[in-house]
């Protein structure tokens, strides 16, 4: 299964001005050194996290924070995220079973990759909620 492709590492400001930025590979190398990572998979985890963070930020921009922190009772918000996370895990199991049976491990509009990204993001949301930093 292939994953979504990332950008070129260049950002454009305005119609004719181009501002060079660090490439994803360069950022991963810097973060790996900063975090004193020892393995190639540690660096790979950073690369995967970048993709999840981009989706997370897009959805935050689209939906805002009230769909996560909908109650003044922290346990209700935690329960809501836990239920959504469980829904994603159940979908992941179903997609995996379809793949094992020789079927397509994808449903309309959502691949196994998409579901795994959502699981990653809901885990991060839960951690932010538990740290009482959700805004």
Coordinates of N, CA and C in Angstrom, one line a residue:
X1 N 0.8 -1.2 0.0 CA 0.0 0.0 0.0 C 0.9 1.2 0.0
X2 N 0.6 2.2 -0.9 CA 1.4 3.4 -0.9 C 0.8 4.4 -0.1
X3 N 1.6 5.4 0.3 CA 1.1 6.5 1.2 C 1.0 7.7 0.3
X4 N 0.3 8.7 0.8 CA 0.2 10.0 0.1 C 1.6 10.6 -0.1
X5 N 1.8 11.3 -1.2 CA 3.1 11.9 -1.5 C 3.2 13.2 -0.8
X6 N 4.4 13.6 -0.4 CA 4.6 14.9 0.2 C 5.1 15.9 -0.8
X7 N 5.1 17.2 -0.4 CA 5.4 18.3 -1.2 C 6.9 18.4 -1.6
X8 N 7.2 19.4 -2.3 CA 8.6 19.6 -2.8 C 9.6 20.1 -1.8
X9 N 9.1 20.7 -0.7 CA 10.0 21.3 0.2 C 10.2 22.8 0.0
X10 N 9.4 23.3 -1.0 CA 9.5 24.7 -1.3 C 8.1 25.3 -1.0
X11 N 8.1 26.5 -0.5 CA 6.9 27.2 -0.3 C 6.9 28.5 -1.2
X12 N 5.8 28.9 -1.6 CA 5.7 30.1 -2.4 C 4.9 31.2 -1.7
X13 N 5.4 32.4 -1.6 CA 4.8 33.5 -1.1 C 4.5 34.5 -2.2
X14 N 3.2 34.6 -2.5 CA 2.8 35.6 -3.6 C 3.1 34.9 -4.9
X15 N 2.8 35.7 -6.0 CA 2.8 35.1 -7.3 C 4.3 34.9 -7.8
X16 N 5.2 35.7 -7.4 CA 6.6 35.5 -8.0 C 7.7 35.3 -7.0
X17 N 7.4 35.4 -5.7 CA 8.4 35.3 -4.7 C 8.4 33.9 -4.2
X18 N 9.6 33.2 -4.2 CA 9.8 31.9 -3.7 C 10.7 31.9 -2.5
X19 N 10.3 31.3 -1.4 CA 11.1 31.2 -0.2 C 11.5 29.8 0.0
X20 N 12.9 29.5 -0.1 CA 13.3 28.1 0.1 C 13.1 27.8 1.6
X21 N 12.8 26.5 1.8 CA 12.6 26.0 3.2 C 13.4 24.7 3.3
X22 N 13.6 24.2 4.5 CA 14.2 22.9 4.7 C 13.3 21.9 4.1
X23 N 14.0 20.9 3.5 CA 13.2 19.8 2.9 C 12.8 18.9 4.1
X24 N 11.8 18.0 3.8 CA 11.4 17.1 4.8 C 12.6 16.2 5.3
X25 N 13.4 15.8 4.4 CA 14.6 15.0 4.8 C 15.5 15.7 5.7
X26 N 15.7 17.0 5.4 CA 16.6 17.8 6.3 C 16.0 18.0 7.7
X27 N 14.7 18.3 7.7 CA 14.0 18.4 9.0 C 14.0 17.2 9.8
X28 N 13.9 16.0 9.2 CA 13.9 14.8 9.9 C 15.3 14.5 10.5
X29 N 16.3 14.8 9.7 CA 17.7 14.7 10.2 C 18.0 15.6 11.4
X30 N 17.5 16.8 11.3 CA 17.7 17.7 12.4 C 17.0 17.3 13.7
X31 N 15.7 16.9 13.5 CA 14.9 16.4 14.7 C 15.5 15.1 15.2
X32 N 16.0 14.2 14.4 CA 16.6 13.0 14.8 C 17.8 13.3 15.7
X33 N 18.6 14.2 15.3 CA 19.8 14.6 16.0 C 19.4 15.3 17.3
X34 N 18.4 16.2 17.3 CA 18.0 16.9 18.5 C 17.4 15.9 19.5
X35 N 16.6 14.9 19.0 CA 16.0 14.0 19.9 C 17.0 12.8 20.3
X36 N 18.2 12.8 19.7 CA 19.2 11.8 19.9 C 18.6 10.4 19.6
X37 N 17.9 10.3 18.5 CA 17.3 9.0 18.0 C 18.4 8.1 17.6
X38 N 18.3 6.9 17.8 CA 19.3 5.9 17.6 C 19.0 5.0 16.4
X39 N 17.7 5.0 15.9 CA 17.4 4.0 14.9 C 16.8 4.7 13.7
X40 N 16.8 4.0 12.5 CA 16.2 4.5 11.3 C 14.7 4.6 11.5
X41 N 14.1 3.6 12.3 CA 12.7 3.7 12.5 C 12.2 4.9 13.3
X42 N 13.1 5.3 14.2 CA 12.8 6.6 15.0 C 12.6 7.7 14.0
X43 N 13.5 7.8 13.0 CA 13.4 8.9 12.0 C 12.2 8.7 11.1
X44 N 11.9 7.4 10.8 CA 10.7 7.1 10.0 C 9.4 7.6 10.8
X45 N 9.4 7.4 12.1 CA 8.3 7.8 12.9 C 8.1 9.3 12.8
X46 N 9.2 10.1 12.7 CA 9.0 11.5 12.5 C 8.4 11.8 11.2
X47 N 8.8 11.1 10.1 CA 8.2 11.3 8.8 C 6.7 11.1 8.8
X48 N 6.3 10.0 9.4 CA 4.9 9.6 9.5 C 4.2 10.7 10.3
X49 N 4.8 11.1 11.4 CA 4.2 12.1 12.3 C 3.9 13.4 11.5
X50 N 4.8 13.8 10.6 CA 4.6 15.0 9.8 C 3.3 14.9 9.0
X51 N 3.1 13.8 8.4 CA 1.9 13.6 7.6 C 0.6 13.7 8.5
X52 N 0.7 13.0 9.6 CA -0.4 13.1 10.5 C -0.7 14.5 11.1
X53 N 0.4 15.2 11.4 CA 0.2 16.6 11.9 C -0.4 17.5 10.8
X54 N 0.0 17.3 9.6 CA -0.6 18.1 8.5 C -2.1 17.9 8.4
X55 N -2.5 16.6 8.5 CA -4.0 16.3 8.5 C -4.7 16.8 9.7
X56 N -4.1 16.7 10.9 CA -4.6 17.2 12.1 C -4.9 18.7 12.0
X57 N -3.9 19.4 11.5 CA -4.0 20.9 11.4 C -5.1 21.3 10.4
X58 N -5.2 20.5 9.3 CA -6.3 20.8 8.3 C -7.6 20.6 9.0
X59 N -7.8 19.5 9.7 CA -9.1 19.2 10.3 C -9.4 20.2 11.4
X60 N -8.4 20.7 12.2 CA -8.6 21.7 13.2 C -9.1 23.0 12.5
X61 N -8.5 23.3 11.4 CA -8.9 24.5 10.7 C -10.3 24.4 10.2
X62 N -10.6 23.2 9.7 CA -12.0 23.0 9.1 C -13.1 22.9 10.2
X63 N -12.8 22.2 11.3 CA -13.8 21.9 12.3 C -13.7 22.7 13.6
X64 N -12.5 23.2 14.0 CA -12.3 23.9 15.2 C -12.2 22.9 16.4
X65 N -12.2 23.3 17.6 CA -11.9 22.5 18.8 C -13.2 22.1 19.5
X66 N -14.3 22.7 19.3 CA -15.5 22.3 20.1 C -16.0 20.9 19.8
X67 N -15.7 20.3 18.7 CA -16.1 19.0 18.5 C -15.3 18.0 19.3
X68 N -14.2 18.4 19.9 CA -13.4 17.6 20.8 C -13.7 17.9 22.3
X69 N -13.6 19.2 22.6 CA -13.9 19.6 23.9 C -15.3 20.2 24.0
X70 N -16.3 19.3 24.0 CA -17.7 19.8 23.9 C -18.3 19.9 25.3
X71 N -17.7 19.5 26.3 CA -18.2 19.5 27.7 C -17.3 20.2 28.7
X72 N -17.9 20.7 29.7 CA -17.1 21.3 30.8 C -16.6 20.1 31.7
X73 N -17.1 18.9 31.5 CA -16.7 17.8 32.3 C -15.5 17.1 31.5
X74 N -14.3 17.1 32.0 CA -13.2 16.6 31.2 C -13.3 15.1 30.9
X75 N -13.9 14.3 31.8 CA -14.1 12.9 31.5 C -15.0 12.6 30.3
X76 N -16.0 13.5 30.1 CA -16.9 13.4 28.9 C -16.1 13.6 27.6
X77 N -15.2 14.6 27.6 CA -14.4 14.8 26.4 C -13.5 13.6 26.2
X78 N -12.8 13.1 27.3 CA -12.0 11.9 27.1 C -12.8 10.7 26.6
X79 N -13.9 10.5 27.1 CA -14.8 9.4 26.7 C -15.1 9.6 25.2
X80 N -15.5 10.8 24.8 CA -15.8 11.1 23.4 C -14.7 10.7 22.4
X81 N -13.4 11.1 22.8 CA -12.3 10.8 22.0 C -12.0 9.3 22.0
X82 N -12.2 8.7 23.1 CA -11.9 7.2 23.3 C -12.9 6.5 22.4
X83 N -14.1 6.9 22.3 CA -15.1 6.2 21.4 C -14.7 6.4 20.0
X84 N -14.3 7.6 19.6 CA -13.9 7.9 18.2 C -12.7 7.0 17.9
X85 N -11.7 6.9 18.8 CA -10.5 6.1 18.6 C -10.9 4.7 18.4
X86 N -11.8 4.2 19.2 CA -12.3 2.8 19.1 C -12.9 2.5 17.8
X87 N -13.7 3.5 17.3 CA -14.4 3.4 16.0 C -13.3 3.2 14.9
X88 N -12.2 4.0 15.0 CA -11.1 3.9 14.0 C -10.4 2.5 14.1
X89 N -10.2 2.1 15.3 CA -9.5 0.8 15.5 C -10.4 -0.3 14.9
X90 N -11.7 -0.3 15.1 CA -12.6 -1.3 14.6 C -12.6 -1.2 13.1
X91 N -12.5 0.0 12.5 CA -12.5 0.1 11.0 C -11.1 -0.5 10.5
X92 N -10.1 -0.2 11.3 CA -8.8 -0.8 10.9 C -8.8 -2.3 10.9
X93 N -9.4 -2.9 11.9 CA -9.5 -4.3 12.0 C -10.3 -4.9 10.8
X94 N -11.4 -4.2 10.5 CA -12.3 -4.7 9.4 C -11.5 -4.6 8.1
X95 N -10.8 -3.5 7.8 CA -10.1 -3.3 6.6 C -9.0 -4.4 6.5
X96 N -8.3 -4.7 7.6 CA -7.2 -5.7 7.7 C -7.8 -7.1 7.4
X97 N -8.9 -7.4 7.9 CA -9.6 -8.7 7.7 C -10.0 -8.8 6.2
X98 N -10.5 -7.7 5.6 CA -10.8 -7.8 4.2 C -9.6 -8.1 3.4
X99 N -8.5 -7.4 3.7 CA -7.2 -7.7 3.0 C -6.7 -9.1 3.2
X100 N -6.9 -9.7 4.3 CA -6.5 -11.1 4.6 C -7.3 -12.0 3.7
X101 N -8.5 -11.7 3.5 CA -9.5 -12.6 2.8 C -9.3 -12.3 1.3
X102 N -8.3 -11.5 0.9 CA -8.1 -11.3 -0.6 C -8.9 -10.1 -1.1
X103 N -9.6 -9.4 -0.3 CA -10.4 -8.3 -0.8 C -9.5 -7.0 -0.7
X104 N -10.2 -5.9 -1.1 CA -9.5 -4.6 -1.1 C -9.5 -4.1 0.3
X105 N -8.3 -3.7 0.8 CA -8.3 -3.2 2.2 C -8.5 -1.7 2.2
X106 N -9.6 -1.3 1.5 CA -10.0 0.1 1.4 C -11.5 0.1 1.3
X107 N -12.1 1.1 1.9 CA -13.6 1.3 1.7 C -13.7 2.6 0.9
X108 N -14.8 2.9 0.5 CA -15.0 4.2 -0.3 C -14.5 5.3 0.5
X109 N -13.6 6.1 0.0 CA -13.1 7.4 0.6 C -12.2 7.2 1.8
X110 N -11.8 5.9 2.2 CA -10.9 5.8 3.3 C -10.1 4.5 3.1
X111 N -8.8 4.7 3.1 CA -7.8 3.6 3.0 C -7.4 3.2 4.4
X112 N -6.7 2.1 4.4 CA -6.1 1.7 5.7 C -5.1 2.7 6.2
X113 N -4.4 3.4 5.2 CA -3.4 4.5 5.6 C -4.2 5.6 6.2
X114 N -5.3 6.0 5.7 CA -6.1 7.1 6.3 C -6.6 6.7 7.7
X115 N -7.0 5.5 7.9 CA -7.5 5.1 9.2 C -6.4 5.1 10.2
X116 N -5.2 4.6 9.8 CA -4.0 4.6 10.7 C -3.6 6.0 11.1
X117 N -3.7 6.9 10.1 CA -3.4 8.3 10.4 C -4.4 8.9 11.4
X118 N -5.7 8.6 11.3 CA -6.7 9.0 12.2 C -6.4 8.4 13.6
X119 N -6.0 7.2 13.7 CA -5.7 6.6 15.0 C -4.6 7.3 15.7
X120 N -3.6 7.6 14.9 CA -2.4 8.4 15.4 C -2.9 9.8 15.9
X121 N -3.7 10.4 15.2 CA -4.2 11.8 15.6 C -5.1 11.7 16.8
X122 N -6.0 10.7 16.8 CA -6.9 10.6 18.0 C -6.1 10.3 19.3
X123 N -5.0 9.5 19.1 CA -4.1 9.3 20.2 C -3.5 10.5 20.7
X124 N -3.0 11.4 19.8 CA -2.4 12.7 20.1 C -3.4 13.6 20.8
X125 N -4.7 13.6 20.3 CA -5.7 14.4 20.8 C -6.0 14.0 22.3
X126 N -6.1 12.7 22.5 CA -6.3 12.2 23.9 C -5.2 12.6 24.8
X127 N -3.9 12.5 24.3 CA -2.8 13.0 25.1 C -2.9 14.5 25.5
X128 N -3.3 15.3 24.5 CA -3.4 16.7 24.7 C -4.5 17.0 25.7
X129 N -5.7 16.3 25.6 CA -6.8 16.4 26.5 C -6.3 16.0 28.0
X130 N -5.6 14.9 28.1 CA -5.2 14.4 29.4 C -4.2 15.4 30.0
X131 N -3.5 16.1 29.2 CA -2.5 17.1 29.7 C -3.2 18.5 30.0
X132 N -4.6 18.5 29.7 CA -5.4 19.7 29.9 C -4.8 20.9 29.1
X133 N -4.4 20.6 27.9 CA -3.9 21.7 27.0 C -4.8 21.9 25.8
X134 N -5.9 21.2 25.7 CA -6.7 21.4 24.5 C -7.4 22.7 24.5
X135 N -7.3 23.4 23.4 CA -7.9 24.8 23.3 C -9.0 24.8 22.3

